[in-house]
Amino acid sequence: MGLADTAALYYLKTNLVVFLLCILACRPGFYRWVESRFHDSIIGSAVLYGVLFLLGTACLVYSSYHPFYTCVFNKTGGDSPPERRGS
């Protein structure tokens, strides 16, 4: 076994763009560029924060677990009451 297993390589390949964007965003030059573009503009700041909010919400929705979907596809219904006997 090498440095990384197949699961680590899978996650690295599927999230490579996000990983590279995070590395780029951590650079001081990127912060200075964003600060120079959006510091004095109220509309620019609102658009920037709106895009960040939508991206954060999309990441939370995409990576979250939805336990209520299992009840829809389960024929027994999971928490459904037992059937009556003798009817």
Short mmCIF file of N, CA and C in Angstrom, two decimals:
data_model
loop_
_atom_site.label_atom_id
_atom_site.label_comp_id
_atom_site.label_asym_id
_atom_site.label_seq_id
_atom_site.Cartn_x
_atom_site.Cartn_y
_atom_site.Cartn_z
N MET A 1 0.85 -1.17 0.00
CA MET A 1 0.00 0.00 0.00
C MET A 1 0.90 1.24 0.00
N GLY A 2 0.54 2.17 -0.83
CA GLY A 2 1.35 3.37 -0.98
C GLY A 2 0.96 4.46 -0.01
N LEU A 3 1.16 5.65 -0.46
CA LEU A 3 0.88 6.82 0.37
C LEU A 3 -0.62 7.02 0.58
N ALA A 4 -1.43 6.73 -0.43
CA ALA A 4 -2.88 6.93 -0.34
C ALA A 4 -3.60 5.70 -0.89
N ASP A 5 -4.73 5.37 -0.30
CA ASP A 5 -5.51 4.24 -0.79
C ASP A 5 -6.47 4.71 -1.89
N THR A 6 -7.28 3.80 -2.39
CA THR A 6 -8.18 4.14 -3.50
C THR A 6 -9.26 5.13 -3.09
N ALA A 7 -9.73 5.05 -1.85
CA ALA A 7 -10.76 6.00 -1.40
C ALA A 7 -10.21 7.42 -1.36
N ALA A 8 -8.97 7.57 -0.89
CA ALA A 8 -8.37 8.90 -0.83
C ALA A 8 -8.16 9.46 -2.24
N LEU A 9 -7.73 8.62 -3.16
CA LEU A 9 -7.56 9.08 -4.54
C LEU A 9 -8.90 9.44 -5.18
N TYR A 10 -9.95 8.69 -4.86
CA TYR A 10 -11.28 9.00 -5.39
C TYR A 10 -11.74 10.38 -4.90
N TYR A 11 -11.60 10.63 -3.60
CA TYR A 11 -12.03 11.92 -3.06
C TYR A 11 -11.17 13.06 -3.59
N LEU A 12 -9.89 12.80 -3.80
CA LEU A 12 -9.02 13.84 -4.34
C LEU A 12 -9.41 14.17 -5.78
N LYS A 13 -9.72 13.16 -6.58
CA LYS A 13 -10.10 13.41 -7.98
C LYS A 13 -11.46 14.08 -8.08
N THR A 14 -12.43 13.68 -7.27
CA THR A 14 -13.77 14.26 -7.38
C THR A 14 -13.83 15.68 -6.84
N ASN A 15 -12.98 16.01 -5.90
CA ASN A 15 -12.99 17.35 -5.30
C ASN A 15 -11.77 18.17 -5.67
N LEU A 16 -11.12 17.85 -6.77
CA LEU A 16 -9.88 18.52 -7.15
C LEU A 16 -10.10 20.01 -7.44
N VAL A 17 -11.18 20.35 -8.11
CA VAL A 17 -11.44 21.75 -8.44
C VAL A 17 -11.67 22.57 -7.17
N VAL A 18 -12.45 22.04 -6.25
CA VAL A 18 -12.71 22.74 -4.99
C VAL A 18 -11.42 22.87 -4.18
N PHE A 19 -10.61 21.81 -4.18
CA PHE A 19 -9.34 21.83 -3.47
C PHE A 19 -8.42 22.90 -4.03
N LEU A 20 -8.33 23.00 -5.35
CA LEU A 20 -7.48 24.02 -5.97
C LEU A 20 -8.01 25.43 -5.73
N LEU A 21 -9.33 25.59 -5.74
CA LEU A 21 -9.91 26.90 -5.44
C LEU A 21 -9.64 27.32 -3.99
N CYS A 22 -9.67 26.38 -3.08
CA CYS A 22 -9.36 26.69 -1.68
C CYS A 22 -7.91 27.10 -1.51
N ILE A 23 -7.01 26.41 -2.22
CA ILE A 23 -5.59 26.80 -2.17
C ILE A 23 -5.41 28.20 -2.75
N LEU A 24 -6.07 28.49 -3.86
CA LEU A 24 -5.98 29.81 -4.47
C LEU A 24 -6.55 30.89 -3.54
N ALA A 25 -7.65 30.59 -2.88
CA ALA A 25 -8.29 31.58 -2.01
C ALA A 25 -7.48 31.85 -0.76
N CYS A 26 -6.60 30.95 -0.37
CA CYS A 26 -5.77 31.16 0.82
C CYS A 26 -4.56 32.05 0.55
N ARG A 27 -4.29 32.33 -0.69
CA ARG A 27 -3.14 33.15 -1.04
C ARG A 27 -3.42 34.63 -0.71
N PRO A 28 -2.43 35.36 -0.21
CA PRO A 28 -2.65 36.78 0.11
C PRO A 28 -2.95 37.64 -1.11
N GLY A 29 -2.43 37.28 -2.26
CA GLY A 29 -2.69 38.05 -3.47
C GLY A 29 -4.15 38.01 -3.87
N PHE A 30 -4.78 36.86 -3.67
CA PHE A 30 -6.21 36.73 -3.98
C PHE A 30 -7.03 37.62 -3.05
N TYR A 31 -6.67 37.67 -1.78
CA TYR A 31 -7.38 38.53 -0.83
C TYR A 31 -7.24 40.00 -1.22
N ARG A 32 -6.04 40.39 -1.60
CA ARG A 32 -5.84 41.78 -2.01
C ARG A 32 -6.64 42.11 -3.27
N TRP A 33 -6.73 41.17 -4.20
CA TRP A 33 -7.51 41.39 -5.42
C TRP A 33 -8.99 41.55 -5.09
N VAL A 34 -9.53 40.68 -4.25
CA VAL A 34 -10.94 40.77 -3.87
C VAL A 34 -11.19 42.05 -3.09
N GLU A 35 -10.28 42.40 -2.21
CA GLU A 35 -10.43 43.62 -1.41
C GLU A 35 -10.43 44.86 -2.30
N SER A 36 -9.58 44.88 -3.31
CA SER A 36 -9.52 46.05 -4.19
C SER A 36 -10.77 46.15 -5.09
N ARG A 37 -11.35 45.03 -5.43
CA ARG A 37 -12.52 45.02 -6.30
C ARG A 37 -13.82 45.36 -5.56
N PHE A 38 -13.98 44.84 -4.36
CA PHE A 38 -15.28 44.90 -3.70
C PHE A 38 -15.30 45.74 -2.42
N HIS A 39 -14.21 46.38 -2.06
CA HIS A 39 -14.17 47.12 -0.80
C HIS A 39 -15.08 48.35 -0.81
N ASP A 40 -15.05 49.14 -1.85
CA ASP A 40 -15.81 50.38 -1.89
C ASP A 40 -17.18 50.24 -2.54
N SER A 41 -17.46 49.11 -3.14
CA SER A 41 -18.72 48.93 -3.85
C SER A 41 -19.72 48.15 -2.99
N ILE A 42 -20.82 48.79 -2.66
CA ILE A 42 -21.86 48.13 -1.86
C ILE A 42 -22.52 47.02 -2.66
N ILE A 43 -22.79 47.27 -3.92
CA ILE A 43 -23.43 46.26 -4.77
C ILE A 43 -22.48 45.09 -5.00
N GLY A 44 -21.22 45.38 -5.24
CA GLY A 44 -20.23 44.32 -5.42
C GLY A 44 -20.09 43.45 -4.19
N SER A 45 -20.09 44.09 -3.02
CA SER A 45 -20.01 43.33 -1.77
C SER A 45 -21.24 42.46 -1.57
N ALA A 46 -22.41 43.01 -1.89
CA ALA A 46 -23.64 42.23 -1.75
C ALA A 46 -23.65 41.03 -2.71
N VAL A 47 -23.18 41.24 -3.92
CA VAL A 47 -23.10 40.13 -4.89
C VAL A 47 -22.11 39.08 -4.41
N LEU A 48 -20.95 39.52 -3.93
CA LEU A 48 -19.94 38.59 -3.44
C LEU A 48 -20.48 37.76 -2.27
N TYR A 49 -21.11 38.40 -1.29
CA TYR A 49 -21.65 37.66 -0.16
C TYR A 49 -22.82 36.77 -0.57
N GLY A 50 -23.60 37.20 -1.55
CA GLY A 50 -24.69 36.36 -2.05
C GLY A 50 -24.17 35.11 -2.73
N VAL A 51 -23.12 35.26 -3.54
CA VAL A 51 -22.53 34.09 -4.20
C VAL A 51 -21.92 33.15 -3.18
N LEU A 52 -21.23 33.69 -2.18
CA LEU A 52 -20.66 32.84 -1.13
C LEU A 52 -21.75 32.12 -0.34
N PHE A 53 -22.86 32.80 -0.08
CA PHE A 53 -23.97 32.17 0.62
C PHE A 53 -24.57 31.03 -0.20
N LEU A 54 -24.77 31.26 -1.49
CA LEU A 54 -25.33 30.21 -2.35
C LEU A 54 -24.38 29.03 -2.50
N LEU A 55 -23.10 29.30 -2.62
CA LEU A 55 -22.13 28.21 -2.70
C LEU A 55 -22.08 27.40 -1.41
N GLY A 56 -22.12 28.08 -0.28
CA GLY A 56 -22.13 27.37 1.01
C GLY A 56 -23.38 26.53 1.19
N THR A 57 -24.53 27.08 0.81
CA THR A 57 -25.78 26.33 0.90
C THR A 57 -25.77 25.13 -0.04
N ALA A 58 -25.26 25.32 -1.24
CA ALA A 58 -25.19 24.20 -2.20
C ALA A 58 -24.28 23.10 -1.69
N CYS A 59 -23.17 23.45 -1.08
CA CYS A 59 -22.28 22.43 -0.52
C CYS A 59 -22.93 21.69 0.63
N LEU A 60 -23.66 22.40 1.48
CA LEU A 60 -24.35 21.74 2.59
C LEU A 60 -25.43 20.80 2.10
N VAL A 61 -26.19 21.21 1.12
CA VAL A 61 -27.27 20.37 0.59
C VAL A 61 -26.71 19.16 -0.13
N TYR A 62 -25.65 19.37 -0.89
CA TYR A 62 -25.07 18.29 -1.68
C TYR A 62 -24.46 17.21 -0.78
N SER A 63 -23.83 17.61 0.30
CA SER A 63 -23.12 16.64 1.13
C SER A 63 -23.91 16.19 2.35
N SER A 64 -25.15 16.60 2.48
CA SER A 64 -25.90 16.22 3.66
C SER A 64 -26.66 14.92 3.44
N TYR A 65 -27.00 14.28 4.51
CA TYR A 65 -27.74 13.02 4.49
C TYR A 65 -29.22 13.34 4.66
N HIS A 66 -30.05 12.76 3.81
CA HIS A 66 -31.48 13.00 3.85
C HIS A 66 -32.20 11.73 4.32
N PRO A 67 -32.47 11.61 5.60
CA PRO A 67 -33.07 10.37 6.09
C PRO A 67 -34.53 10.20 5.69
N PHE A 68 -35.19 11.26 5.27
CA PHE A 68 -36.60 11.16 4.94
C PHE A 68 -36.84 10.54 3.57
N TYR A 69 -35.81 10.49 2.73
CA TYR A 69 -35.97 9.87 1.42
C TYR A 69 -36.16 8.37 1.53
N THR A 70 -35.64 7.75 2.57
CA THR A 70 -35.75 6.30 2.70
C THR A 70 -37.18 5.88 2.98
N CYS A 71 -37.95 6.70 3.65
CA CYS A 71 -39.34 6.35 3.93
C CYS A 71 -40.19 6.37 2.67
N VAL A 72 -39.86 7.21 1.72
CA VAL A 72 -40.63 7.30 0.49
C VAL A 72 -40.44 6.06 -0.35
N PHE A 73 -39.23 5.53 -0.41
CA PHE A 73 -38.94 4.40 -1.27
C PHE A 73 -39.12 3.06 -0.57
N ASN A 74 -39.33 3.07 0.74
CA ASN A 74 -39.51 1.84 1.49
C ASN A 74 -40.98 1.42 1.42
N LYS A 75 -41.27 0.22 0.91
CA LYS A 75 -42.66 -0.19 0.75
C LYS A 75 -43.35 -0.42 2.08
N THR A 76 -42.60 -0.81 3.09
CA THR A 76 -43.23 -1.03 4.40
C THR A 76 -43.50 0.28 5.10
N GLY A 77 -42.84 1.34 4.69
CA GLY A 77 -43.09 2.65 5.28
C GLY A 77 -42.29 2.91 6.52
N GLY A 78 -41.51 1.96 6.99
CA GLY A 78 -40.66 2.20 8.15
C GLY A 78 -41.45 2.31 9.42
N ASP A 79 -42.07 3.42 9.70
CA ASP A 79 -42.79 3.66 10.95
C ASP A 79 -44.30 3.48 10.79
N SER A 80 -44.71 2.78 9.76
CA SER A 80 -46.15 2.60 9.54
C SER A 80 -46.71 1.61 10.57
N PRO A 81 -47.98 1.77 10.94
CA PRO A 81 -48.57 0.87 11.93
C PRO A 81 -48.72 -0.54 11.33
N PRO A 82 -48.73 -1.56 12.19
CA PRO A 82 -48.89 -2.92 11.70
C PRO A 82 -50.28 -3.14 11.07
N GLU A 83 -50.36 -4.09 10.15
CA GLU A 83 -51.64 -4.38 9.52
C GLU A 83 -52.57 -5.11 10.48
N ARG A 84 -53.87 -4.90 10.29
CA ARG A 84 -54.85 -5.58 11.14
C ARG A 84 -55.03 -7.01 10.68
N ARG A 85 -55.19 -7.89 11.62
CA ARG A 85 -55.44 -9.30 11.29
C ARG A 85 -56.90 -9.60 11.47
N GLY A 86 -57.37 -10.50 10.64
CA GLY A 86 -58.76 -10.95 10.79
C GLY A 86 -59.76 -10.06 10.07
N SER A 87 -59.34 -9.16 9.24
CA SER A 87 -60.29 -8.30 8.53
C SER A 87 -60.55 -8.83 7.17
#
